[in-house]
Short mmCIF file of C-alpha atoms in Angstrom, two decimals:
data_model
loop_
_atom_site.label_atom_id
_atom_site.label_comp_id
_atom_site.label_asym_id
_atom_site.label_seq_id
_atom_site.Cartn_x
_atom_site.Cartn_y
_atom_site.Cartn_z
CA MET A 69 -33.33 2.72 19.98
CA THR A 70 -30.46 0.65 20.03
CA ILE A 71 -26.49 1.08 20.23
CA TYR A 72 -25.08 -1.38 17.84
CA CYS A 73 -21.25 -2.35 18.38
CA ASP A 74 -18.30 -3.46 16.06
CA GLU A 75 -14.75 -2.65 16.09
CA SER A 76 -11.94 -2.37 13.43
CA GLY A 77 -7.78 -3.05 13.50
CA GLY A 78 -5.91 -3.67 17.00
CA LEU A 79 -2.55 -2.93 18.66
CA ASN A 80 -0.39 -4.87 15.87
CA THR A 81 -2.06 -2.46 13.24
CA GLY A 82 -1.27 0.70 14.53
CA ALA A 83 -4.91 1.76 15.90
CA MET A 84 -7.93 0.18 17.09
CA THR A 85 -11.71 1.96 16.38
CA PHE A 86 -14.70 0.93 17.76
CA ALA A 87 -18.22 2.48 16.60
CA ALA A 88 -21.26 2.34 18.67
CA VAL A 89 -24.02 3.30 16.41
CA MET A 90 -27.58 4.67 17.34
CA LEU A 91 -30.52 3.21 15.88
CA SER A 92 -33.77 1.57 15.56
CA PRO A 93 -33.69 -2.36 14.55
CA ASP A 94 -36.34 -1.20 11.89
CA ALA A 95 -33.99 1.75 10.38
CA ALA A 96 -30.89 -0.71 10.63
CA ALA A 97 -32.74 -3.31 8.47
CA ALA A 98 -34.30 -0.89 5.91
CA ILE A 99 -30.62 0.46 5.25
CA HIS A 100 -29.11 -3.10 5.19
CA ALA A 101 -31.95 -4.13 2.42
CA ARG A 102 -31.76 -1.12 0.49
CA PHE A 103 -27.99 -1.17 0.31
CA ARG A 104 -28.05 -5.21 -0.88
CA ALA A 105 -30.88 -4.33 -3.14
CA VAL A 106 -29.13 -1.76 -4.80
CA THR A 107 -25.50 -2.86 -4.67
CA GLY A 108 -26.73 -6.68 -5.09
CA LEU A 109 -24.08 -7.62 -2.33
CA ARG A 110 -23.79 -11.25 -1.22
CA GLY A 111 -23.00 -12.58 2.11
CA GLU A 112 -21.83 -10.49 5.22
CA LEU A 113 -21.57 -6.65 4.80
CA LYS A 114 -17.97 -5.71 5.91
CA GLY A 115 -16.24 -2.55 5.70
CA SER A 116 -12.96 -4.15 4.43
CA ARG A 117 -14.79 -5.74 1.44
CA ILE A 118 -16.81 -3.07 -0.12
CA SER A 119 -15.81 -0.42 -2.52
CA LEU A 120 -15.42 3.25 -1.64
CA THR A 121 -18.55 4.43 -3.54
CA GLU A 122 -20.60 1.76 -1.90
CA ARG A 123 -18.81 2.75 1.04
CA ALA A 124 -20.38 6.28 0.27
CA TYR A 125 -23.58 5.29 -0.46
CA LEU A 126 -24.24 3.29 2.75
CA LEU A 127 -23.17 6.13 4.99
CA GLU A 128 -25.40 8.51 2.99
CA LEU A 129 -28.26 5.90 3.70
CA PHE A 130 -27.29 5.98 7.43
CA ASP A 131 -27.22 9.54 7.37
CA ARG A 132 -30.84 10.13 5.66
CA ALA A 133 -32.41 7.76 7.98
CA GLY A 134 -31.10 9.97 11.19
CA GLY A 135 -28.38 7.16 12.65
CA ARG A 136 -25.86 8.58 14.77
CA ALA A 137 -22.31 7.41 15.81
CA TRP A 138 -19.89 7.51 18.50
CA VAL A 139 -16.33 6.10 17.65
CA ALA A 140 -13.91 5.65 20.14
CA VAL A 141 -10.14 5.52 18.45
CA ALA A 142 -6.85 4.72 19.82
CA LYS A 143 -3.88 5.15 17.91
CA ARG A 144 -0.75 3.27 19.02
CA ASP A 145 1.55 5.86 19.24
CA ARG A 146 -0.19 8.29 21.08
CA LEU A 147 -1.64 5.52 23.54
CA ALA A 148 -0.11 5.74 27.08
CA PRO A 149 0.88 2.90 28.45
CA PRO A 150 -1.14 1.37 31.41
CA ALA A 151 -0.13 2.35 35.01
CA ASP A 152 1.15 -1.05 36.00
CA GLY A 153 3.75 -0.45 32.94
CA LYS A 154 2.78 -3.81 31.40
CA LEU A 155 2.19 -4.27 27.92
CA ALA A 156 -1.63 -3.42 26.76
CA THR A 157 -3.37 -6.12 25.36
CA ASP A 158 -5.78 -6.22 22.57
CA LEU A 159 -8.74 -7.28 24.89
CA ALA A 160 -7.68 -4.65 27.44
CA LEU A 161 -7.82 -2.23 24.46
CA TYR A 162 -11.25 -3.18 22.76
CA THR A 163 -12.69 -3.47 26.55
CA ALA A 164 -11.58 0.32 27.16
CA LEU A 165 -12.69 1.42 23.79
CA LEU A 166 -16.39 -0.26 24.15
CA ASP A 167 -16.55 1.15 27.29
CA LEU A 168 -15.66 4.82 25.81
CA ALA A 169 -17.98 4.30 22.81
CA VAL A 170 -21.20 3.40 24.81
CA SER A 171 -20.74 5.70 27.92
CA SER A 172 -20.50 8.54 25.55
CA TRP A 173 -23.91 7.35 24.61
CA LEU A 174 -25.39 7.37 28.03
CA PRO A 175 -25.88 11.33 28.86
CA GLU A 176 -28.08 11.76 25.74
CA THR A 177 -30.45 8.83 26.10
CA GLY A 178 -32.27 10.93 28.71
CA GLY A 179 -33.51 7.69 30.44
CA VAL A 180 -35.14 6.16 27.63
CA CYS A 181 -34.24 2.27 27.45
CA THR A 182 -31.41 1.69 25.29
CA ASP A 183 -30.31 -1.79 24.25
CA VAL A 184 -26.62 -2.61 23.28
CA VAL A 185 -25.82 -5.24 21.04
CA ILE A 186 -22.15 -6.46 20.77
CA ASP A 187 -20.64 -8.54 17.86
CA ASP A 188 -19.41 -11.72 19.09
CA GLY A 189 -16.77 -12.74 16.79
CA ARG A 190 -13.55 -11.14 17.93
CA TYR A 191 -12.88 -12.68 21.57
CA ASP A 192 -13.87 -16.38 23.06
CA PRO A 193 -17.60 -16.30 24.09
CA VAL A 194 -16.94 -16.61 27.98
CA ILE A 195 -14.40 -13.67 27.62
CA LEU A 196 -17.17 -11.55 25.88
CA ALA A 197 -19.41 -12.66 28.38
CA GLY A 198 -17.81 -10.76 30.99
CA VAL A 199 -17.44 -7.52 28.71
CA ARG A 200 -20.98 -7.71 28.16
CA GLU A 201 -21.53 -7.90 32.08
CA SER A 202 -19.59 -5.25 32.76
CA ILE A 203 -21.43 -3.16 30.07
CA GLN A 204 -24.62 -4.18 31.45
CA ALA A 205 -23.66 -3.09 35.12
CA GLY A 206 -22.87 0.55 33.20
CA LEU A 207 -26.17 0.40 31.59
CA ALA A 208 -28.03 -0.27 34.98
CA GLY A 209 -31.51 -0.09 34.59
CA TRP A 210 -31.48 2.05 31.12
CA GLY A 211 -31.38 -1.28 28.89
CA GLN A 212 -30.04 -4.76 28.30
CA ALA A 213 -26.23 -5.69 26.89
CA SER A 214 -26.23 -8.60 24.38
CA LEU A 215 -23.82 -10.57 22.13
CA ALA A 216 -24.71 -11.14 18.74
CA ASP A 217 -23.61 -13.07 15.99
CA SER A 218 -22.74 -10.00 13.15
CA ARG A 219 -24.01 -12.11 10.25
CA ARG A 220 -27.35 -11.85 12.16
CA SER A 221 -27.11 -8.60 12.96
CA ASP A 222 -28.17 -5.62 10.66
CA GLY A 223 -27.06 -3.07 12.99
CA VAL A 224 -23.47 -4.68 13.84
CA GLN A 225 -22.67 -4.58 10.07
CA ILE A 226 -23.37 -1.00 9.68
CA ALA A 227 -21.28 -0.43 12.70
CA ASP A 228 -18.48 -2.35 11.14
CA VAL A 229 -18.66 -0.20 8.22
CA ILE A 230 -18.37 2.60 10.19
CA ALA A 231 -15.32 1.49 12.68
CA ASN A 232 -13.69 0.48 9.53
CA SER A 233 -14.08 3.68 7.98
CA LEU A 234 -12.61 5.74 11.09
CA PHE A 235 -10.11 2.52 11.09
CA ASN A 236 -8.18 3.48 7.71
CA VAL A 237 -8.73 7.31 8.57
CA ALA A 238 -6.60 6.64 11.81
CA ILE A 239 -3.64 4.81 10.49
CA GLY A 240 -3.22 6.54 6.75
CA SER A 241 -4.20 3.50 4.74
CA PRO A 242 -4.10 4.13 1.01
CA ARG A 243 -7.79 4.90 1.02
CA ALA A 244 -7.51 7.04 3.90
CA HIS A 245 -8.15 10.33 2.03
CA ARG A 246 -11.00 9.22 -0.22
CA ILE A 247 -12.92 7.77 2.79
CA GLY A 248 -12.02 10.95 4.92
CA VAL A 249 -13.52 13.11 2.42
CA ILE A 250 -16.81 10.10 2.72
CA VAL A 251 -17.20 10.66 6.48
CA GLU A 252 -16.08 14.67 6.73
CA PRO A 253 -19.87 15.75 6.31
CA LEU A 254 -21.19 13.25 8.89
CA ILE A 255 -18.39 14.21 11.27
CA ALA A 256 -19.36 18.01 10.51
CA SER A 257 -22.89 17.64 11.24
CA ARG A 258 -22.02 15.38 14.34
CA ALA A 259 -23.60 12.25 12.88
CA ILE A 260 -20.57 10.64 13.70
CA ARG A 261 -18.64 11.96 16.70
CA ILE A 262 -15.10 10.51 17.62
CA ALA A 263 -14.02 10.19 21.41
CA GLU A 264 -9.96 9.62 21.27
CA LEU A 265 -8.58 7.00 23.87
CA THR A 266 -4.96 7.73 25.05
CA LYS A 267 -4.54 5.97 28.34
CA LEU A 268 -5.41 2.71 29.43
CA LEU A 269 -6.26 2.30 33.35
#
């Protein structure tokens, strides 16, 4: 199995979410291919660009395939400032959310080798390399952490949709109610679980 990671939002928007989606590469590819075949989607699959109906269909495919996700969520108005009193940065929040989402999975892997694939698009490659090394240290011998171009990763694109869905709910966007209805069964069945980050170290 592989953990595919992507984020949505930022401090300036009021919240940031980080999805760590567990799927086999074959299942991720099959979900993505079926979604494209039915919807006729061209270009990258992005949660910010698809309709509510398309989002519901993708999440149904994800659920049907046995996909699961931990989503780490931080809301600006519920986030305690860092201990040093300085303003939190997007990178610090991103790193903390990534760590929370991935570490939420580790007790459940049972020691099975699990690779972590992180979208490489948000920050400078040198910065992300440091984030990757931190995650690699946390994985110890359980798996390999790597960076991927989301346009070439089925699983990262699926993670983007899940992160974007919980981001919309977190900020109460105009689509939040409908998206909440879409994700509610997956949350109820624990196919999607939420871990809230309230403090930066």
